[in-house]
Amino acid sequence: MVATACGGTSTQAVPTPSGGGTLGTSPTPGSPTTSASASAEATATARATPRPTARTTSAKPPAPSGPRTILGGCQVFPTNNPWNQNIANAPANPMSSTYIAAIDSTKQFLHPDFGSNPTYGIPYTVVPASQKFVPITFNAYGNESNPGPYPVPLKAPVESGSDHHVLVLDSGNCHLYEMYNAQQSGSEWICASGAVFNLNSNALRPDGWTSADAAGLPILPGLALYDEVASGVINHALRFTVADTQNGFIHPATHQAGVGIPSLPPMGLRLRLEASFSLAGFTGEALVILKALKTYGMIVADNGSSWYLSGATDSRWNDNNLNELKSVPGSAFQVVETGPILH
């Protein structure tokens, strides 16, 4: 839920999953976010955007060595991007125990916020270079959004629940287009906010700007994807939510949606599963995810149910296996130091 303060050494090729639509597919509902947070009120700033005269194309650079994730032929951010950073040996944050206690105050165990149910998880779509751009109108946070048009199919899948995210990766220009509270209307899309990310760049959004996520972060790079999990390895950090946050953020987050209580976690806070936490007894998809949490960790991206881990909509998920994650206590995590809190 968006709330504003003012208103892999081998390449991991991940094909578009059954939960990720392609051009012309019917809408696939996504995950109902069990969020207890409330979006701050903002004055509606509807903005209809013009059609482009030409598509800006980002050349796909030679793939560097090292773990990486590939979607639609595009590497999901450079290898040195924070999302792809190995934090297994990063120093612990001195406020770690305080932040963990705050998150634990409402829920105490990890929870996969995705599964085989087609109305669960966050769907995404990969489109070709020929995808038509359509107008985008913002009705809430237009002043913190990237203006359209976006190459979003009119039948792109929309996340179920209250957040109604729409995620589209353009394989032609390797740009990611994400919308919050989106609905298709005629020949355009209307949404509360929208963000565009160049997957070939480490550039952040301006400080103070939201995105389709409360933290100003991209959503797709933080999702657990079925195909990468099935391959046996996740090469990036994951996205998760907490019930309450403070009014600050840590890069790569650029936006806060909290209150003035410094004992609460800020947006962008990064946690890792303790190296000492035994993975004995965990199997399959759950084991792959837990290994990633030890290596890459997870990032606070939104206000919602605490310890809820995000994944893409896909009917192939094994729910019984994912349920193993629910036995992992919050106390098994540690906050790592990744930068100062900004206000």
Short mmCIF file of C-alpha atoms in Angstrom, two decimals:
data_model
loop_
_atom_site.label_atom_id
_atom_site.label_comp_id
_atom_site.label_asym_id
_atom_site.label_seq_id
_atom_site.Cartn_x
_atom_site.Cartn_y
_atom_site.Cartn_z
CA MET A 1 0.00 0.00 0.00
CA VAL A 2 1.41 3.38 -0.95
CA ALA A 3 1.23 6.09 1.64
CA THR A 4 2.95 9.42 1.33
CA ALA A 5 4.10 11.89 3.90
CA CYS A 6 2.24 14.61 2.06
CA GLY A 7 -0.69 13.39 0.68
CA GLY A 8 23.15 -14.97 -10.20
CA THR A 9 28.31 -16.91 -11.35
CA SER A 10 25.74 -18.47 -13.75
CA THR A 11 23.03 -16.51 -15.48
CA GLN A 12 19.61 -17.20 -14.08
CA ALA A 13 17.21 -16.96 -17.01
CA VAL A 14 13.68 -16.61 -15.72
CA PRO A 15 10.97 -16.95 -18.39
CA THR A 16 7.61 -15.31 -17.98
CA PRO A 17 5.74 -17.56 -15.55
CA SER A 18 2.18 -18.71 -15.85
CA GLY A 19 1.31 -16.05 -13.33
CA GLY A 20 2.96 -13.34 -15.42
CA GLY A 21 0.83 -12.37 -18.35
CA THR A 22 1.85 -11.58 -21.89
CA LEU A 23 0.33 -9.26 -24.43
CA GLY A 24 -3.31 -10.13 -24.99
CA THR A 25 -3.79 -12.27 -21.90
CA SER A 26 -6.81 -11.92 -19.68
CA PRO A 27 -6.42 -10.18 -16.34
CA THR A 28 -4.97 -12.38 -13.62
CA PRO A 29 -5.76 -11.25 -10.10
CA GLY A 30 -2.96 -11.05 -7.56
CA SER A 31 -2.44 -11.03 -3.85
CA PRO A 32 -4.80 -9.61 -1.28
CA THR A 33 -2.43 -7.62 0.91
CA THR A 34 -3.34 -7.96 4.55
CA SER A 35 -2.35 -4.43 5.35
CA ALA A 36 -3.16 -2.57 8.53
CA SER A 37 -1.65 0.69 7.36
CA ALA A 38 -3.59 3.67 6.14
CA SER A 39 -2.57 5.82 3.22
CA ALA A 40 -2.06 9.45 4.05
CA GLU A 41 -4.54 11.75 2.38
CA ALA A 42 -3.37 13.54 -0.72
CA THR A 43 -5.00 16.02 -3.02
CA ALA A 44 -5.88 14.34 -6.26
CA THR A 45 -3.69 15.56 -9.09
CA ALA A 46 -5.12 13.94 -12.20
CA ARG A 47 -2.73 14.21 -15.08
CA ALA A 48 -3.41 12.82 -18.54
CA THR A 49 -0.14 12.26 -20.35
CA PRO A 50 0.70 12.57 -24.05
CA ARG A 51 1.71 9.75 -26.35
CA PRO A 52 5.42 9.46 -27.14
CA THR A 53 6.77 10.29 -30.55
CA ALA A 54 9.37 7.54 -30.27
CA ARG A 55 10.45 4.81 -27.88
CA THR A 56 13.66 5.39 -25.99
CA THR A 57 15.71 2.21 -26.26
CA SER A 58 18.32 1.18 -23.73
CA ALA A 59 20.89 -1.08 -25.31
CA LYS A 60 21.30 -4.33 -23.45
CA PRO A 61 24.92 -4.27 -22.23
CA PRO A 62 27.15 -7.35 -22.27
CA ALA A 63 26.20 -9.51 -19.32
CA PRO A 64 28.86 -9.25 -16.62
CA SER A 65 30.11 -12.23 -14.67
CA GLY A 66 28.49 -13.02 -11.36
CA PRO A 67 25.05 -14.03 -10.15
CA ARG A 68 22.19 -12.15 -11.77
CA THR A 69 18.54 -12.45 -12.66
CA ILE A 70 17.33 -12.16 -16.25
CA LEU A 71 13.71 -11.36 -17.16
CA GLY A 72 12.53 -10.79 -20.71
CA GLY A 73 16.15 -10.79 -21.84
CA CYS A 74 16.93 -7.93 -19.46
CA GLN A 75 19.21 -8.13 -16.45
CA VAL A 76 17.31 -6.93 -13.41
CA PHE A 77 19.61 -4.08 -12.40
CA PRO A 78 23.41 -4.08 -12.57
CA THR A 79 25.28 -6.67 -10.53
CA ASN A 80 26.40 -3.98 -8.05
CA ASN A 81 22.86 -2.74 -7.44
CA PRO A 82 21.70 -2.89 -3.79
CA TRP A 83 19.03 -5.44 -4.68
CA ASN A 84 21.78 -7.76 -5.94
CA GLN A 85 24.20 -7.14 -3.07
CA ASN A 86 25.39 -10.07 -0.97
CA ILE A 87 24.96 -8.93 2.64
CA ALA A 88 25.88 -12.21 4.36
CA ASN A 89 28.93 -10.55 5.93
CA ALA A 90 27.59 -7.01 6.29
CA PRO A 91 27.95 -5.47 9.76
CA ALA A 92 24.99 -5.69 12.10
CA ASN A 93 22.95 -2.56 12.72
CA PRO A 94 23.33 -1.43 16.37
CA MET A 95 19.54 -0.99 16.53
CA SER A 96 18.90 -4.53 15.31
CA SER A 97 17.32 -5.93 18.48
CA THR A 98 15.12 -2.84 18.84
CA TYR A 99 13.81 -3.03 15.29
CA ILE A 100 13.22 -6.78 15.47
CA ALA A 101 11.25 -6.34 18.71
CA ALA A 102 9.12 -3.65 17.07
CA ILE A 103 8.31 -5.87 14.09
CA ASP A 104 7.65 -8.82 16.40
CA SER A 105 5.11 -6.83 18.42
CA THR A 106 2.28 -7.76 16.04
CA LYS A 107 3.37 -11.03 14.39
CA GLN A 108 6.31 -13.25 15.23
CA PHE A 109 6.82 -15.57 12.25
CA LEU A 110 7.70 -15.30 8.57
CA HIS A 111 4.73 -15.61 6.21
CA PRO A 112 4.76 -16.19 2.43
CA ASP A 113 2.32 -13.66 0.96
CA PHE A 114 1.95 -15.75 -2.21
CA GLY A 115 1.02 -19.26 -3.26
CA SER A 116 -0.77 -21.37 -5.85
CA ASN A 117 -4.07 -19.54 -5.50
CA PRO A 118 -4.38 -17.34 -8.62
CA THR A 119 -5.67 -14.49 -6.46
CA TYR A 120 -2.58 -14.59 -4.25
CA GLY A 121 0.78 -12.97 -4.94
CA ILE A 122 1.62 -10.02 -7.19
CA PRO A 123 1.33 -10.65 -10.95
CA TYR A 124 3.58 -9.12 -13.59
CA THR A 125 3.72 -8.94 -17.38
CA VAL A 126 6.65 -8.96 -19.83
CA VAL A 127 5.86 -7.18 -23.08
CA PRO A 128 7.77 -6.97 -26.40
CA ALA A 129 9.27 -3.86 -27.99
CA SER A 130 6.15 -3.59 -30.18
CA GLN A 131 3.83 -3.05 -27.20
CA LYS A 132 1.69 0.04 -27.68
CA PHE A 133 2.06 2.90 -25.21
CA VAL A 134 -1.17 4.10 -23.64
CA PRO A 135 -2.06 7.25 -21.64
CA ILE A 136 -1.72 7.16 -17.85
CA THR A 137 -3.77 9.42 -15.57
CA PHE A 138 -2.75 9.85 -11.92
CA ASN A 139 -5.48 10.60 -9.40
CA ALA A 140 -3.47 10.93 -6.17
CA TYR A 141 0.32 11.20 -6.28
CA GLY A 142 0.98 12.58 -9.74
CA ASN A 143 3.57 15.01 -8.42
CA GLU A 144 5.73 12.05 -7.33
CA SER A 145 5.08 9.91 -10.40
CA ASN A 146 6.83 9.42 -13.73
CA PRO A 147 4.50 10.75 -16.43
CA GLY A 148 3.13 8.36 -19.01
CA PRO A 149 2.41 7.00 -21.44
CA TYR A 150 3.41 3.48 -20.40
CA PRO A 151 3.52 0.27 -22.52
CA VAL A 152 0.83 -1.41 -20.44
CA PRO A 153 -1.60 -3.80 -22.17
CA LEU A 154 -5.20 -2.89 -21.48
CA LYS A 155 -5.68 -6.46 -20.22
CA ALA A 156 -2.59 -6.52 -18.00
CA PRO A 157 -3.17 -8.50 -14.78
CA VAL A 158 -4.02 -6.44 -11.71
CA GLU A 159 -3.17 -7.50 -8.17
CA SER A 160 -6.16 -8.48 -6.08
CA GLY A 161 -6.86 -6.92 -2.72
CA SER A 162 -6.56 -3.25 -1.89
CA ASP A 163 -3.30 -2.28 -3.60
CA HIS A 164 -4.14 -3.18 -7.21
CA HIS A 165 -0.54 -3.11 -8.41
CA VAL A 166 0.23 -3.49 -12.12
CA LEU A 167 3.81 -4.40 -13.06
CA VAL A 168 5.07 -4.40 -16.66
CA LEU A 169 8.60 -5.08 -17.89
CA ASP A 170 9.29 -3.81 -21.41
CA SER A 171 11.77 -6.23 -22.98
CA GLY A 172 12.42 -3.72 -25.77
CA ASN A 173 13.92 -0.97 -23.63
CA CYS A 174 14.57 -2.88 -20.38
CA HIS A 175 12.43 -0.48 -18.39
CA LEU A 176 10.07 -1.46 -15.61
CA TYR A 177 6.71 0.30 -15.33
CA GLU A 178 4.77 -0.07 -12.09
CA MET A 179 1.45 1.39 -10.96
CA TYR A 180 -0.39 1.50 -7.66
CA ASN A 181 -4.17 1.34 -7.26
CA ALA A 182 -4.53 0.92 -11.01
CA GLN A 183 -7.62 0.37 -13.08
CA GLN A 184 -8.10 0.21 -16.82
CA SER A 185 -10.52 2.76 -18.20
CA GLY A 186 -11.33 2.81 -21.90
CA SER A 187 -8.07 3.14 -23.81
CA GLU A 188 -6.00 4.25 -20.81
CA TRP A 189 -5.05 3.39 -17.23
CA ILE A 190 -5.90 5.40 -14.14
CA CYS A 191 -3.77 4.95 -11.04
CA ALA A 192 -2.78 6.65 -7.80
CA SER A 193 0.94 6.63 -8.64
CA GLY A 194 3.34 5.30 -11.22
CA ALA A 195 7.09 4.73 -11.41
CA VAL A 196 9.51 3.86 -14.19
CA PHE A 197 12.84 2.13 -13.52
CA ASN A 198 15.68 1.67 -16.00
CA LEU A 199 16.93 -1.85 -15.29
CA ASN A 200 20.35 -0.97 -16.73
CA SER A 201 20.84 1.77 -14.14
CA ASN A 202 21.37 2.14 -10.39
CA ALA A 203 19.67 5.53 -10.34
CA LEU A 204 17.23 6.05 -7.47
CA ARG A 205 14.03 8.04 -7.43
CA PRO A 206 14.32 11.56 -5.98
CA ASP A 207 14.42 11.61 -2.19
CA GLY A 208 10.90 12.09 -0.88
CA TRP A 209 9.25 10.41 -3.87
CA THR A 210 7.05 7.37 -3.54
CA SER A 211 6.65 4.78 -6.30
CA ALA A 212 4.06 2.05 -6.69
CA ASP A 213 5.36 1.00 -3.26
CA ALA A 214 5.41 3.11 -0.11
CA ALA A 215 9.21 3.01 0.16
CA GLY A 216 9.78 4.41 -3.33
CA LEU A 217 11.28 1.07 -4.35
CA PRO A 218 10.54 -1.09 -7.40
CA ILE A 219 8.35 -4.10 -6.63
CA LEU A 220 9.22 -6.72 -9.26
CA PRO A 221 12.95 -6.99 -8.35
CA GLY A 222 11.95 -7.95 -4.79
CA LEU A 223 9.48 -10.72 -5.62
CA ALA A 224 10.20 -14.42 -5.22
CA LEU A 225 9.62 -15.84 -8.71
CA TYR A 226 8.65 -19.45 -9.22
CA ASP A 227 11.09 -20.14 -12.07
CA GLU A 228 14.11 -18.82 -10.21
CA VAL A 229 13.15 -20.77 -7.09
CA ALA A 230 12.65 -23.89 -9.24
CA SER A 231 16.16 -23.34 -10.63
CA GLY A 232 17.49 -23.66 -7.09
CA VAL A 233 18.74 -20.14 -6.43
CA ILE A 234 17.52 -16.58 -5.87
CA ASN A 235 20.15 -13.96 -6.65
CA HIS A 236 18.56 -10.90 -5.09
CA ALA A 237 16.97 -9.50 -1.96
CA LEU A 238 13.26 -9.98 -1.34
CA ARG A 239 10.53 -7.53 -0.45
CA PHE A 240 8.57 -7.70 2.79
CA THR A 241 6.18 -5.62 4.86
CA VAL A 242 5.95 -4.54 8.49
CA ALA A 243 2.98 -3.21 10.42
CA ASP A 244 4.46 0.15 11.40
CA THR A 245 7.42 2.25 10.29
CA GLN A 246 9.15 5.43 11.39
CA ASN A 247 9.23 8.63 9.35
CA GLY A 248 12.55 7.91 7.65
CA PHE A 249 14.10 5.82 4.91
CA ILE A 250 17.41 4.19 3.98
CA HIS A 251 18.59 4.10 0.37
CA PRO A 252 17.71 2.54 -2.00
CA ALA A 253 14.32 3.50 -0.51
CA THR A 254 13.45 7.15 -1.12
CA HIS A 255 10.19 7.63 0.76
CA GLN A 256 8.76 7.31 4.25
CA ALA A 257 5.22 6.50 5.32
CA GLY A 258 5.52 6.34 9.08
CA VAL A 259 5.49 8.20 12.36
CA GLY A 260 8.06 9.90 14.57
CA ILE A 261 8.99 6.86 16.67
CA PRO A 262 12.68 6.03 16.15
CA SER A 263 12.34 2.52 17.57
CA LEU A 264 10.23 1.54 14.57
CA PRO A 265 11.97 0.28 11.40
CA PRO A 266 12.48 2.79 8.58
CA MET A 267 11.59 2.07 4.97
CA GLY A 268 14.49 0.39 3.18
CA LEU A 269 15.72 -1.37 6.33
CA ARG A 270 17.49 -4.60 5.37
CA LEU A 271 17.37 -7.82 7.34
CA ARG A 272 19.11 -11.16 6.87
CA LEU A 273 18.40 -14.58 8.26
CA GLU A 274 21.04 -15.33 10.89
CA ALA A 275 23.87 -17.57 9.63
CA SER A 276 23.43 -19.67 12.77
CA PHE A 277 19.78 -20.45 11.99
CA SER A 278 19.64 -24.13 11.05
CA LEU A 279 18.08 -25.00 7.71
CA ALA A 280 17.85 -28.69 8.60
CA GLY A 281 14.38 -29.98 7.86
CA PHE A 282 13.53 -27.32 5.27
CA THR A 283 13.00 -28.52 1.73
CA GLY A 284 12.19 -27.44 -1.80
CA GLU A 285 10.98 -23.92 -2.41
CA ALA A 286 11.18 -22.96 1.25
CA LEU A 287 14.83 -23.99 1.44
CA VAL A 288 15.77 -21.96 -1.64
CA ILE A 289 14.05 -18.89 -0.21
CA LEU A 290 15.70 -19.24 3.19
CA LYS A 291 19.15 -19.58 1.60
CA ALA A 292 18.49 -16.33 -0.27
CA LEU A 293 17.46 -14.63 2.95
CA LYS A 294 20.82 -15.58 4.47
CA THR A 295 22.74 -14.27 1.44
CA TYR A 296 20.73 -11.31 0.13
CA GLY A 297 18.22 -10.67 2.88
CA MET A 298 14.95 -8.80 2.61
CA ILE A 299 14.03 -5.11 2.50
CA VAL A 300 11.20 -3.23 4.24
CA ALA A 301 9.13 -1.95 1.32
CA ASP A 302 5.67 -1.14 2.66
CA ASN A 303 3.40 -0.97 5.66
CA GLY A 304 1.32 -4.13 5.99
CA SER A 305 1.28 -7.34 7.97
CA SER A 306 4.62 -7.89 9.66
CA TRP A 307 7.00 -10.51 8.25
CA TYR A 308 4.90 -10.96 5.08
CA LEU A 309 7.27 -11.93 2.26
CA SER A 310 6.26 -11.11 -1.32
CA GLY A 311 6.20 -13.39 -4.34
CA ALA A 312 4.77 -13.43 -7.84
CA THR A 313 1.42 -14.95 -8.68
CA ASP A 314 1.98 -18.47 -10.03
CA SER A 315 -0.24 -21.56 -9.84
CA ARG A 316 2.84 -23.80 -9.70
CA TRP A 317 3.80 -22.84 -6.14
CA ASN A 318 3.68 -25.74 -3.68
CA ASP A 319 1.67 -24.37 -0.79
CA ASN A 320 2.53 -27.23 1.56
CA ASN A 321 6.19 -26.55 0.99
CA LEU A 322 5.87 -22.78 1.33
CA ASN A 323 4.13 -23.34 4.66
CA GLU A 324 7.49 -24.46 6.05
CA LEU A 325 8.44 -20.76 6.05
CA LYS A 326 5.81 -20.08 8.69
CA SER A 327 7.94 -21.84 11.29
CA VAL A 328 10.77 -19.30 10.96
CA PRO A 329 10.60 -16.84 13.87
CA GLY A 330 11.29 -13.15 13.51
CA SER A 331 13.92 -13.53 16.20
CA ALA A 332 16.00 -15.53 13.67
CA PHE A 333 16.63 -12.32 11.69
CA GLN A 334 19.21 -9.61 12.16
CA VAL A 335 19.22 -6.06 10.79
CA VAL A 336 22.31 -5.12 8.79
CA GLU A 337 23.92 -1.74 8.37
CA THR A 338 23.43 -0.40 4.83
CA GLY A 339 23.37 3.36 5.28
CA PRO A 340 22.00 6.31 7.27
CA ILE A 341 18.34 7.02 7.90
CA LEU A 342 17.19 10.01 5.84
CA HIS A 343 14.27 12.29 6.60
#
